[in-house]
mmCIF file with all atom_site columns, C-alpha atoms in Angstrom:
data_model
loop_
_atom_site.group_PDB
_atom_site.id
_atom_site.type_symbol
_atom_site.label_atom_id
_atom_site.label_alt_id
_atom_site.label_comp_id
_atom_site.label_asym_id
_atom_site.label_entity_id
_atom_site.label_seq_id
_atom_site.pdbx_PDB_ins_code
_atom_site.Cartn_x
_atom_site.Cartn_y
_atom_site.Cartn_z
_atom_site.occupancy
_atom_site.B_iso_or_equiv
_atom_site.pdbx_formal_charge
_atom_site.auth_seq_id
_atom_site.auth_comp_id
_atom_site.auth_asym_id
_atom_site.auth_atom_id
_atom_site.pdbx_PDB_model_num
ATOM 1   C CA . UNK A 1 1   ? -98.733  202.416 41.370 1.00 65.00 ? 1   UNK A CA 1
ATOM 2   C CA . UNK A 1 2   ? -95.998  204.134 43.292 1.00 73.00 ? 2   UNK A CA 1
ATOM 3   C CA . UNK A 1 3   ? -96.715  202.053 46.367 1.00 73.00 ? 3   UNK A CA 1
ATOM 4   C CA . UNK A 1 4   ? -96.575  198.818 44.348 1.00 72.00 ? 4   UNK A CA 1
ATOM 5   C CA . UNK A 1 5   ? -93.318  199.925 42.624 1.00 77.00 ? 5   UNK A CA 1
ATOM 6   C CA . UNK A 1 6   ? -91.681  200.457 45.983 1.00 81.00 ? 6   UNK A CA 1
ATOM 7   C CA . UNK A 1 7   ? -92.821  196.951 47.155 1.00 82.00 ? 7   UNK A CA 1
ATOM 8   C CA . UNK A 1 8   ? -90.904  195.067 44.400 1.00 80.00 ? 8   UNK A CA 1
ATOM 9   C CA . UNK A 1 9   ? -87.468  195.611 45.856 1.00 83.00 ? 9   UNK A CA 1
ATOM 10  C CA . UNK A 1 10  ? -88.646  194.669 49.279 1.00 84.00 ? 10  UNK A CA 1
ATOM 11  C CA . UNK A 1 11  ? -90.295  191.574 47.868 1.00 83.00 ? 11  UNK A CA 1
ATOM 12  C CA . UNK A 1 12  ? -86.981  190.675 46.081 1.00 80.00 ? 12  UNK A CA 1
ATOM 13  C CA . UNK A 1 13  ? -85.080  191.250 49.286 1.00 82.00 ? 13  UNK A CA 1
ATOM 14  C CA . UNK A 1 14  ? -87.468  188.914 51.087 1.00 82.00 ? 14  UNK A CA 1
ATOM 15  C CA . UNK A 1 15  ? -87.444  186.215 48.484 1.00 78.00 ? 15  UNK A CA 1
ATOM 16  C CA . UNK A 1 16  ? -83.570  186.497 48.306 1.00 77.00 ? 16  UNK A CA 1
ATOM 17  C CA . UNK A 1 17  ? -83.510  184.932 51.769 1.00 77.00 ? 17  UNK A CA 1
ATOM 18  C CA . UNK A 1 18  ? -84.761  181.675 50.304 1.00 74.00 ? 18  UNK A CA 1
ATOM 19  C CA . UNK A 1 19  ? -82.826  179.322 48.073 1.00 68.00 ? 19  UNK A CA 1
ATOM 20  C CA . UNK A 1 20  ? -83.588  179.836 44.429 1.00 65.00 ? 20  UNK A CA 1
ATOM 21  C CA . UNK A 1 21  ? -86.372  177.450 43.176 1.00 67.00 ? 21  UNK A CA 1
ATOM 22  C CA . UNK A 1 22  ? -85.900  174.992 40.318 1.00 72.00 ? 22  UNK A CA 1
ATOM 23  C CA . UNK A 1 23  ? -87.360  177.386 37.758 1.00 73.00 ? 23  UNK A CA 1
ATOM 24  C CA . UNK A 1 24  ? -84.861  180.126 38.692 1.00 72.00 ? 24  UNK A CA 1
ATOM 25  C CA . UNK A 1 25  ? -81.878  177.784 38.632 1.00 76.00 ? 25  UNK A CA 1
ATOM 26  C CA . UNK A 1 26  ? -82.838  176.406 35.237 1.00 84.00 ? 26  UNK A CA 1
ATOM 27  C CA . UNK A 1 27  ? -83.514  179.891 33.879 1.00 82.00 ? 27  UNK A CA 1
ATOM 28  C CA . UNK A 1 28  ? -80.073  180.949 35.244 1.00 82.00 ? 28  UNK A CA 1
ATOM 29  C CA . UNK A 1 29  ? -78.412  178.072 33.333 1.00 87.00 ? 29  UNK A CA 1
ATOM 30  C CA . UNK A 1 30  ? -80.271  178.910 30.150 1.00 90.00 ? 30  UNK A CA 1
ATOM 31  C CA . UNK A 1 31  ? -79.543  182.513 30.446 1.00 89.00 ? 31  UNK A CA 1
ATOM 32  C CA . UNK A 1 32  ? -75.839  181.732 30.898 1.00 90.00 ? 32  UNK A CA 1
ATOM 33  C CA . UNK A 1 33  ? -75.707  179.505 27.818 1.00 93.00 ? 33  UNK A CA 1
ATOM 34  C CA . UNK A 1 34  ? -77.558  182.068 25.737 1.00 92.00 ? 34  UNK A CA 1
ATOM 35  C CA . UNK A 1 35  ? -75.288  184.809 26.899 1.00 92.00 ? 35  UNK A CA 1
ATOM 36  C CA . UNK A 1 36  ? -72.232  182.747 26.028 1.00 93.00 ? 36  UNK A CA 1
ATOM 37  C CA . UNK A 1 37  ? -73.495  182.193 22.365 1.00 92.00 ? 37  UNK A CA 1
ATOM 38  C CA . UNK A 1 38  ? -74.201  185.950 22.279 1.00 92.00 ? 38  UNK A CA 1
ATOM 39  C CA . UNK A 1 39  ? -70.648  186.825 23.447 1.00 92.00 ? 39  UNK A CA 1
ATOM 40  C CA . UNK A 1 40  ? -69.025  184.561 20.956 1.00 92.00 ? 40  UNK A CA 1
ATOM 41  C CA . UNK A 1 41  ? -71.018  185.838 18.088 1.00 90.00 ? 41  UNK A CA 1
ATOM 42  C CA . UNK A 1 42  ? -70.475  189.453 19.041 1.00 91.00 ? 42  UNK A CA 1
ATOM 43  C CA . UNK A 1 43  ? -66.733  188.887 19.483 1.00 90.00 ? 43  UNK A CA 1
ATOM 44  C CA . UNK A 1 44  ? -66.593  187.311 16.040 1.00 87.00 ? 44  UNK A CA 1
ATOM 45  C CA . UNK A 1 45  ? -68.513  190.211 14.510 1.00 87.00 ? 45  UNK A CA 1
ATOM 46  C CA . UNK A 1 46  ? -66.090  192.680 16.002 1.00 88.00 ? 46  UNK A CA 1
ATOM 47  C CA . UNK A 1 47  ? -63.216  190.907 14.255 1.00 85.00 ? 47  UNK A CA 1
ATOM 48  C CA . UNK A 1 48  ? -65.085  190.777 10.929 1.00 82.00 ? 48  UNK A CA 1
ATOM 49  C CA . UNK A 1 49  ? -68.156  192.934 10.417 1.00 79.00 ? 49  UNK A CA 1
ATOM 50  C CA . UNK A 1 50  ? -69.815  190.951 7.568  1.00 82.00 ? 50  UNK A CA 1
ATOM 51  C CA . UNK A 1 51  ? -69.263  187.447 9.056  1.00 83.00 ? 51  UNK A CA 1
ATOM 52  C CA . UNK A 1 52  ? -72.729  187.450 10.700 1.00 83.00 ? 52  UNK A CA 1
ATOM 53  C CA . UNK A 1 53  ? -74.510  187.905 7.380  1.00 83.00 ? 53  UNK A CA 1
ATOM 54  C CA . UNK A 1 54  ? -72.156  185.908 5.079  1.00 83.00 ? 54  UNK A CA 1
ATOM 55  C CA . UNK A 1 55  ? -71.530  182.831 7.293  1.00 82.00 ? 55  UNK A CA 1
ATOM 56  C CA . UNK A 1 56  ? -74.304  180.136 7.561  1.00 83.00 ? 56  UNK A CA 1
ATOM 57  C CA . UNK A 1 57  ? -74.744  177.297 9.901  1.00 84.00 ? 57  UNK A CA 1
ATOM 58  C CA . UNK A 1 58  ? -77.351  174.690 9.165  1.00 86.00 ? 58  UNK A CA 1
ATOM 59  C CA . UNK A 1 59  ? -78.780  176.970 6.499  1.00 86.00 ? 59  UNK A CA 1
ATOM 60  C CA . UNK A 1 60  ? -79.074  179.793 8.807  1.00 87.00 ? 60  UNK A CA 1
ATOM 61  C CA . UNK A 1 61  ? -77.062  183.040 8.990  1.00 89.00 ? 61  UNK A CA 1
ATOM 62  C CA . UNK A 1 62  ? -75.056  183.636 12.187 1.00 88.00 ? 62  UNK A CA 1
ATOM 63  C CA . UNK A 1 63  ? -77.242  186.818 12.670 1.00 89.00 ? 63  UNK A CA 1
ATOM 64  C CA . UNK A 1 64  ? -80.230  184.592 13.079 1.00 91.00 ? 64  UNK A CA 1
ATOM 65  C CA . UNK A 1 65  ? -78.557  182.634 15.863 1.00 91.00 ? 65  UNK A CA 1
ATOM 66  C CA . UNK A 1 66  ? -77.574  185.971 17.523 1.00 91.00 ? 66  UNK A CA 1
ATOM 67  C CA . UNK A 1 67  ? -81.221  187.078 17.384 1.00 92.00 ? 67  UNK A CA 1
ATOM 68  C CA . UNK A 1 68  ? -82.431  183.827 18.873 1.00 94.00 ? 68  UNK A CA 1
ATOM 69  C CA . UNK A 1 69  ? -79.878  183.785 21.606 1.00 93.00 ? 69  UNK A CA 1
ATOM 70  C CA . UNK A 1 70  ? -80.783  187.307 22.556 1.00 93.00 ? 70  UNK A CA 1
ATOM 71  C CA . UNK A 1 71  ? -84.454  186.408 22.771 1.00 92.00 ? 71  UNK A CA 1
ATOM 72  C CA . UNK A 1 72  ? -83.784  183.320 24.854 1.00 92.00 ? 72  UNK A CA 1
ATOM 73  C CA . UNK A 1 73  ? -81.545  185.254 27.115 1.00 92.00 ? 73  UNK A CA 1
ATOM 74  C CA . UNK A 1 74  ? -84.229  187.963 27.694 1.00 88.00 ? 74  UNK A CA 1
ATOM 75  C CA . UNK A 1 75  ? -86.897  185.306 28.314 1.00 86.00 ? 75  UNK A CA 1
ATOM 76  C CA . UNK A 1 76  ? -84.769  183.335 30.800 1.00 85.00 ? 76  UNK A CA 1
ATOM 77  C CA . UNK A 1 77  ? -83.784  186.547 32.683 1.00 82.00 ? 77  UNK A CA 1
ATOM 78  C CA . UNK A 1 78  ? -87.407  187.267 33.329 1.00 74.00 ? 78  UNK A CA 1
ATOM 79  C CA . UNK A 1 79  ? -87.632  183.932 35.256 1.00 73.00 ? 79  UNK A CA 1
ATOM 80  C CA . UNK A 1 80  ? -84.358  184.319 37.194 1.00 66.00 ? 80  UNK A CA 1
ATOM 81  C CA . UNK A 1 81  ? -84.026  185.859 40.620 1.00 60.00 ? 81  UNK A CA 1
ATOM 82  C CA . UNK A 1 82  ? -81.308  187.177 42.793 1.00 55.00 ? 82  UNK A CA 1
ATOM 83  C CA . UNK A 1 83  ? -81.609  184.372 45.296 1.00 49.00 ? 83  UNK A CA 1
ATOM 84  C CA . UNK A 1 84  ? -78.713  182.224 46.219 1.00 47.00 ? 84  UNK A CA 1
ATOM 85  C CA . UNK A 1 85  ? -79.209  178.553 45.138 1.00 45.00 ? 85  UNK A CA 1
ATOM 86  C CA . UNK A 1 86  ? -77.814  177.364 48.406 1.00 42.00 ? 86  UNK A CA 1
ATOM 87  C CA . UNK A 1 87  ? -77.911  179.918 51.385 1.00 42.00 ? 87  UNK A CA 1
ATOM 88  C CA . UNK A 1 88  ? -80.689  181.159 53.522 1.00 51.00 ? 88  UNK A CA 1
ATOM 89  C CA . UNK A 1 89  ? -79.853  184.169 55.560 1.00 54.00 ? 89  UNK A CA 1
ATOM 90  C CA . UNK A 1 90  ? -81.378  187.340 57.082 1.00 63.00 ? 90  UNK A CA 1
ATOM 91  C CA . UNK A 1 91  ? -84.474  188.066 59.205 1.00 79.00 ? 91  UNK A CA 1
ATOM 92  C CA . UNK A 1 92  ? -87.378  186.958 57.185 1.00 82.00 ? 92  UNK A CA 1
ATOM 93  C CA . UNK A 1 93  ? -89.904  188.455 59.695 1.00 85.00 ? 93  UNK A CA 1
ATOM 94  C CA . UNK A 1 94  ? -88.333  191.947 59.498 1.00 86.00 ? 94  UNK A CA 1
ATOM 95  C CA . UNK A 1 95  ? -88.225  191.738 55.686 1.00 85.00 ? 95  UNK A CA 1
ATOM 96  C CA . UNK A 1 96  ? -91.861  190.723 55.572 1.00 88.00 ? 96  UNK A CA 1
ATOM 97  C CA . UNK A 1 97  ? -92.831  193.600 57.963 1.00 88.00 ? 97  UNK A CA 1
ATOM 98  C CA . UNK A 1 98  ? -91.014  196.072 55.696 1.00 88.00 ? 98  UNK A CA 1
ATOM 99  C CA . UNK A 1 99  ? -92.858  194.609 52.612 1.00 86.00 ? 99  UNK A CA 1
ATOM 100 C CA . UNK A 1 100 ? -96.146  194.697 54.462 1.00 86.00 ? 100 UNK A CA 1
ATOM 101 C CA . UNK A 1 101 ? -95.597  198.364 55.211 1.00 85.00 ? 101 UNK A CA 1
ATOM 102 C CA . UNK A 1 102 ? -95.883  198.998 51.515 1.00 83.00 ? 102 UNK A CA 1
ATOM 103 C CA . UNK A 1 103 ? -98.373  196.407 50.376 1.00 82.00 ? 103 UNK A CA 1
ATOM 104 C CA . UNK A 1 104 ? -100.622 196.827 53.526 1.00 80.00 ? 104 UNK A CA 1
ATOM 105 C CA . UNK A 1 105 ? -101.052 192.924 53.243 1.00 82.00 ? 105 UNK A CA 1
ATOM 106 C CA . UNK A 1 106 ? -99.842  190.792 56.092 1.00 85.00 ? 106 UNK A CA 1
ATOM 107 C CA . UNK A 1 107 ? -102.352 187.999 56.896 1.00 85.00 ? 107 UNK A CA 1
ATOM 108 C CA . UNK A 1 108 ? -102.420 186.725 60.458 1.00 86.00 ? 108 UNK A CA 1
ATOM 109 C CA . UNK A 1 109 ? -101.554 183.276 59.405 1.00 87.00 ? 109 UNK A CA 1
ATOM 110 C CA . UNK A 1 110 ? -98.168  184.709 57.971 1.00 87.00 ? 110 UNK A CA 1
ATOM 111 C CA . UNK A 1 111 ? -97.173  186.076 61.383 1.00 87.00 ? 111 UNK A CA 1
ATOM 112 C CA . UNK A 1 112 ? -94.235  184.212 62.856 1.00 86.00 ? 112 UNK A CA 1
ATOM 113 C CA . UNK A 1 113 ? -94.099  181.903 59.828 1.00 85.00 ? 113 UNK A CA 1
ATOM 114 C CA . UNK A 1 114 ? -92.364  184.272 57.258 1.00 84.00 ? 114 UNK A CA 1
ATOM 115 C CA . UNK A 1 115 ? -89.388  181.882 57.188 1.00 82.00 ? 115 UNK A CA 1
ATOM 116 C CA . UNK A 1 116 ? -91.639  179.065 55.942 1.00 83.00 ? 116 UNK A CA 1
ATOM 117 C CA . UNK A 1 117 ? -91.925  178.009 52.227 1.00 80.00 ? 117 UNK A CA 1
ATOM 118 C CA . UNK A 1 118 ? -95.699  178.115 52.488 1.00 86.00 ? 118 UNK A CA 1
ATOM 119 C CA . UNK A 1 119 ? -95.588  181.917 53.160 1.00 86.00 ? 119 UNK A CA 1
ATOM 120 C CA . UNK A 1 120 ? -93.013  182.351 50.411 1.00 84.00 ? 120 UNK A CA 1
ATOM 121 C CA . UNK A 1 121 ? -95.119  180.409 47.917 1.00 83.00 ? 121 UNK A CA 1
ATOM 122 C CA . UNK A 1 122 ? -98.228  182.471 48.916 1.00 86.00 ? 122 UNK A CA 1
ATOM 123 C CA . UNK A 1 123 ? -96.198  185.706 48.377 1.00 85.00 ? 123 UNK A CA 1
ATOM 124 C CA . UNK A 1 124 ? -94.942  184.502 44.998 1.00 81.00 ? 124 UNK A CA 1
ATOM 125 C CA . UNK A 1 125 ? -98.522  184.255 43.788 1.00 82.00 ? 125 UNK A CA 1
ATOM 126 C CA . UNK A 1 126 ? -98.861  188.014 44.369 1.00 80.00 ? 126 UNK A CA 1
ATOM 127 C CA . UNK A 1 127 ? -95.595  188.741 42.444 1.00 77.00 ? 127 UNK A CA 1
ATOM 128 C CA . UNK A 1 128 ? -95.686  186.569 39.233 1.00 77.00 ? 128 UNK A CA 1
ATOM 129 C CA . UNK A 1 129 ? -92.796  186.431 36.845 1.00 74.00 ? 129 UNK A CA 1
ATOM 130 C CA . UNK A 1 130 ? -92.804  189.157 34.178 1.00 76.00 ? 130 UNK A CA 1
ATOM 131 C CA . UNK A 1 131 ? -93.074  186.512 31.379 1.00 77.00 ? 131 UNK A CA 1
ATOM 132 C CA . UNK A 1 132 ? -96.270  185.272 33.118 1.00 82.00 ? 132 UNK A CA 1
ATOM 133 C CA . UNK A 1 133 ? -97.682  188.805 33.265 1.00 83.00 ? 133 UNK A CA 1
ATOM 134 C CA . UNK A 1 134 ? -96.896  189.369 29.589 1.00 87.00 ? 134 UNK A CA 1
ATOM 135 C CA . UNK A 1 135 ? -98.593  186.019 28.660 1.00 88.00 ? 135 UNK A CA 1
ATOM 136 C CA . UNK A 1 136 ? -101.670 187.042 30.652 1.00 89.00 ? 136 UNK A CA 1
ATOM 137 C CA . UNK A 1 137 ? -101.845 190.426 28.917 1.00 91.00 ? 137 UNK A CA 1
ATOM 138 C CA . UNK A 1 138 ? -101.570 188.711 25.522 1.00 91.00 ? 138 UNK A CA 1
ATOM 139 C CA . UNK A 1 139 ? -104.368 186.267 26.515 1.00 92.00 ? 139 UNK A CA 1
ATOM 140 C CA . UNK A 1 140 ? -106.514 189.146 27.807 1.00 91.00 ? 140 UNK A CA 1
ATOM 141 C CA . UNK A 1 141 ? -106.376 190.961 24.603 1.00 91.00 ? 141 UNK A CA 1
ATOM 142 C CA . UNK A 1 142 ? -107.518 187.812 22.815 1.00 89.00 ? 142 UNK A CA 1
ATOM 143 C CA . UNK A 1 143 ? -110.223 186.950 25.341 1.00 91.00 ? 143 UNK A CA 1
ATOM 144 C CA . UNK A 1 144 ? -111.594 190.476 25.914 1.00 90.00 ? 144 UNK A CA 1
ATOM 145 C CA . UNK A 1 145 ? -113.707 190.552 22.722 1.00 90.00 ? 145 UNK A CA 1
ATOM 146 C CA . UNK A 1 146 ? -115.090 187.060 23.545 1.00 89.00 ? 146 UNK A CA 1
ATOM 147 C CA . UNK A 1 147 ? -116.138 188.071 27.080 1.00 89.00 ? 147 UNK A CA 1
ATOM 148 C CA . UNK A 1 148 ? -117.636 191.305 25.834 1.00 88.00 ? 148 UNK A CA 1
ATOM 149 C CA . UNK A 1 149 ? -119.463 189.774 22.958 1.00 90.00 ? 149 UNK A CA 1
ATOM 150 C CA . UNK A 1 150 ? -120.487 186.232 24.237 1.00 88.00 ? 150 UNK A CA 1
ATOM 151 C CA . UNK A 1 151 ? -120.186 185.911 27.983 1.00 84.00 ? 151 UNK A CA 1
ATOM 152 C CA . UNK A 1 152 ? -121.005 189.422 29.292 1.00 87.00 ? 152 UNK A CA 1
ATOM 153 C CA . UNK A 1 153 ? -124.421 189.788 27.618 1.00 88.00 ? 153 UNK A CA 1
ATOM 154 C CA . UNK A 1 154 ? -125.601 186.814 29.680 1.00 88.00 ? 154 UNK A CA 1
ATOM 155 C CA . UNK A 1 155 ? -124.858 188.725 32.860 1.00 88.00 ? 155 UNK A CA 1
ATOM 156 C CA . UNK A 1 156 ? -126.300 192.112 31.944 1.00 88.00 ? 156 UNK A CA 1
ATOM 157 C CA . UNK A 1 157 ? -129.442 191.740 33.999 1.00 90.00 ? 157 UNK A CA 1
ATOM 158 C CA . UNK A 1 158 ? -127.529 190.969 37.213 1.00 91.00 ? 158 UNK A CA 1
ATOM 159 C CA . UNK A 1 159 ? -125.031 193.838 36.432 1.00 89.00 ? 159 UNK A CA 1
ATOM 160 C CA . UNK A 1 160 ? -127.836 196.327 35.936 1.00 91.00 ? 160 UNK A CA 1
ATOM 161 C CA . UNK A 1 161 ? -129.623 195.148 39.112 1.00 92.00 ? 161 UNK A CA 1
ATOM 162 C CA . UNK A 1 162 ? -126.385 195.423 41.182 1.00 88.00 ? 162 UNK A CA 1
ATOM 163 C CA . UNK A 1 163 ? -125.694 198.881 39.904 1.00 88.00 ? 163 UNK A CA 1
ATOM 164 C CA . UNK A 1 164 ? -129.274 199.946 40.516 1.00 89.00 ? 164 UNK A CA 1
ATOM 165 C CA . UNK A 1 165 ? -129.426 198.656 44.106 1.00 86.00 ? 165 UNK A CA 1
ATOM 166 C CA . UNK A 1 166 ? -125.909 199.682 45.187 1.00 83.00 ? 166 UNK A CA 1
ATOM 167 C CA . UNK A 1 167 ? -125.621 203.093 43.677 1.00 88.00 ? 167 UNK A CA 1
ATOM 168 C CA . UNK A 1 168 ? -125.626 206.183 45.970 1.00 84.00 ? 168 UNK A CA 1
ATOM 169 C CA . UNK A 1 169 ? -125.601 209.784 44.921 1.00 86.00 ? 169 UNK A CA 1
ATOM 170 C CA . UNK A 1 170 ? -123.518 212.028 47.170 1.00 83.00 ? 170 UNK A CA 1
ATOM 171 C CA . UNK A 1 171 ? -123.612 215.744 46.808 1.00 85.00 ? 171 UNK A CA 1
ATOM 172 C CA . UNK A 1 172 ? -120.450 217.410 45.199 1.00 85.00 ? 172 UNK A CA 1
ATOM 173 C CA . UNK A 1 173 ? -119.244 213.817 44.471 1.00 81.00 ? 173 UNK A CA 1
ATOM 174 C CA . UNK A 1 174 ? -121.834 212.133 42.283 1.00 86.00 ? 174 UNK A CA 1
ATOM 175 C CA . UNK A 1 175 ? -122.890 208.490 41.938 1.00 87.00 ? 175 UNK A CA 1
ATOM 176 C CA . UNK A 1 176 ? -120.680 206.078 43.906 1.00 85.00 ? 176 UNK A CA 1
ATOM 177 C CA . UNK A 1 177 ? -120.978 202.473 44.956 1.00 81.00 ? 177 UNK A CA 1
ATOM 178 C CA . UNK A 1 178 ? -122.485 202.108 48.410 1.00 78.00 ? 178 UNK A CA 1
ATOM 179 C CA . UNK A 1 179 ? -119.642 199.987 49.534 1.00 75.00 ? 179 UNK A CA 1
ATOM 180 C CA . UNK A 1 180 ? -117.160 202.918 48.938 1.00 75.00 ? 180 UNK A CA 1
ATOM 181 C CA . UNK A 1 181 ? -118.705 204.590 52.020 1.00 75.00 ? 181 UNK A CA 1
ATOM 182 C CA . UNK A 1 182 ? -117.605 201.791 54.333 1.00 72.00 ? 182 UNK A CA 1
ATOM 183 C CA . UNK A 1 183 ? -120.904 201.859 56.075 1.00 71.00 ? 183 UNK A CA 1
ATOM 184 C CA . UNK A 1 184 ? -120.346 198.983 58.574 1.00 69.00 ? 184 UNK A CA 1
ATOM 185 C CA . UNK A 1 185 ? -123.707 199.690 60.287 1.00 71.00 ? 185 UNK A CA 1
ATOM 186 C CA . UNK A 1 186 ? -125.451 198.639 57.131 1.00 70.00 ? 186 UNK A CA 1
ATOM 187 C CA . UNK A 1 187 ? -123.032 196.054 55.792 1.00 65.00 ? 187 UNK A CA 1
ATOM 188 C CA . UNK A 1 188 ? -121.962 194.427 59.090 1.00 65.00 ? 188 UNK A CA 1
ATOM 189 C CA . UNK A 1 189 ? -121.090 191.024 57.748 1.00 67.00 ? 189 UNK A CA 1
ATOM 190 C CA . UNK A 1 190 ? -119.231 191.909 54.495 1.00 66.00 ? 190 UNK A CA 1
ATOM 191 C CA . UNK A 1 191 ? -115.619 190.406 54.784 1.00 68.00 ? 191 UNK A CA 1
ATOM 192 C CA . UNK A 1 192 ? -114.505 191.934 51.534 1.00 68.00 ? 192 UNK A CA 1
ATOM 193 C CA . UNK A 1 193 ? -115.421 195.464 52.698 1.00 65.00 ? 193 UNK A CA 1
ATOM 194 C CA . UNK A 1 194 ? -113.715 194.844 56.030 1.00 66.00 ? 194 UNK A CA 1
ATOM 195 C CA . UNK A 1 195 ? -110.561 193.569 54.403 1.00 67.00 ? 195 UNK A CA 1
ATOM 196 C CA . UNK A 1 196 ? -110.477 196.557 52.062 1.00 66.00 ? 196 UNK A CA 1
ATOM 197 C CA . UNK A 1 197 ? -110.867 199.002 54.904 1.00 63.00 ? 197 UNK A CA 1
ATOM 198 C CA . UNK A 1 198 ? -108.217 197.225 56.987 1.00 63.00 ? 198 UNK A CA 1
ATOM 199 C CA . UNK A 1 199 ? -105.566 196.796 54.175 1.00 60.00 ? 199 UNK A CA 1
ATOM 200 C CA . UNK A 1 200 ? -105.945 200.154 52.443 1.00 59.00 ? 200 UNK A CA 1
ATOM 201 C CA . UNK A 1 201 ? -106.812 202.631 55.284 1.00 53.00 ? 201 UNK A CA 1
#
C-alpha cells in the first residue's frame, strides 16, 4: 500500500508530460462552471444568510443548486488531471524509470517508447480515475452476493481440487500455496510465477 501510494505522484508527473485528454479537458470545463455557480451562491449567501433557503428558482431553493453544483464539481475534479492541454515537456523515459522503481512494472515493450501515447494509454489502465474506482466498488458490492450464491457454487469442485493439489505444509509456517515457494525447477514454464518473481523480488 505504501509503495502504491508513493507511485501516484510519480504517475501524475509522467502523465503531466502529455497533453490532457478530451475527458480531462471537458472535466476541467465542467468543474470551472460548477465552481463559478458555487462562488456566486456562496457570495450571495454571505450578503444575506437566509437567501439560499428563501429564494427559489424553477421551484427549487438556491441551496439545492449549491448542493448540486458542489457534487458536480467534486465529480468533475475526479476526472481532471494536472496535465497541460497544449504542451509536452520533460524526459518521459526518466519519469517512467522513477515510476517503475516504485511499481516494479516496466515491460520491455515500453523501453524507449515512454514518450508514445500507446505507453501512456497502457499506464492509464493501471491508474483509473477515482470515479471509476468508486463505481467499480459500488458494482462489486452488488455483484458479490450474486457471485457467491450463483456463480461460485458451480466452480467449487475445481477450487477444491486446486487447493488440494497445490497446498504445501511448511514447518513453522503452515499451509501455503506451492507457487509461493517460487520453485522454478518444478514449475519451469509458468509465466505468471516468473512475472511475479521478477516484478516483486
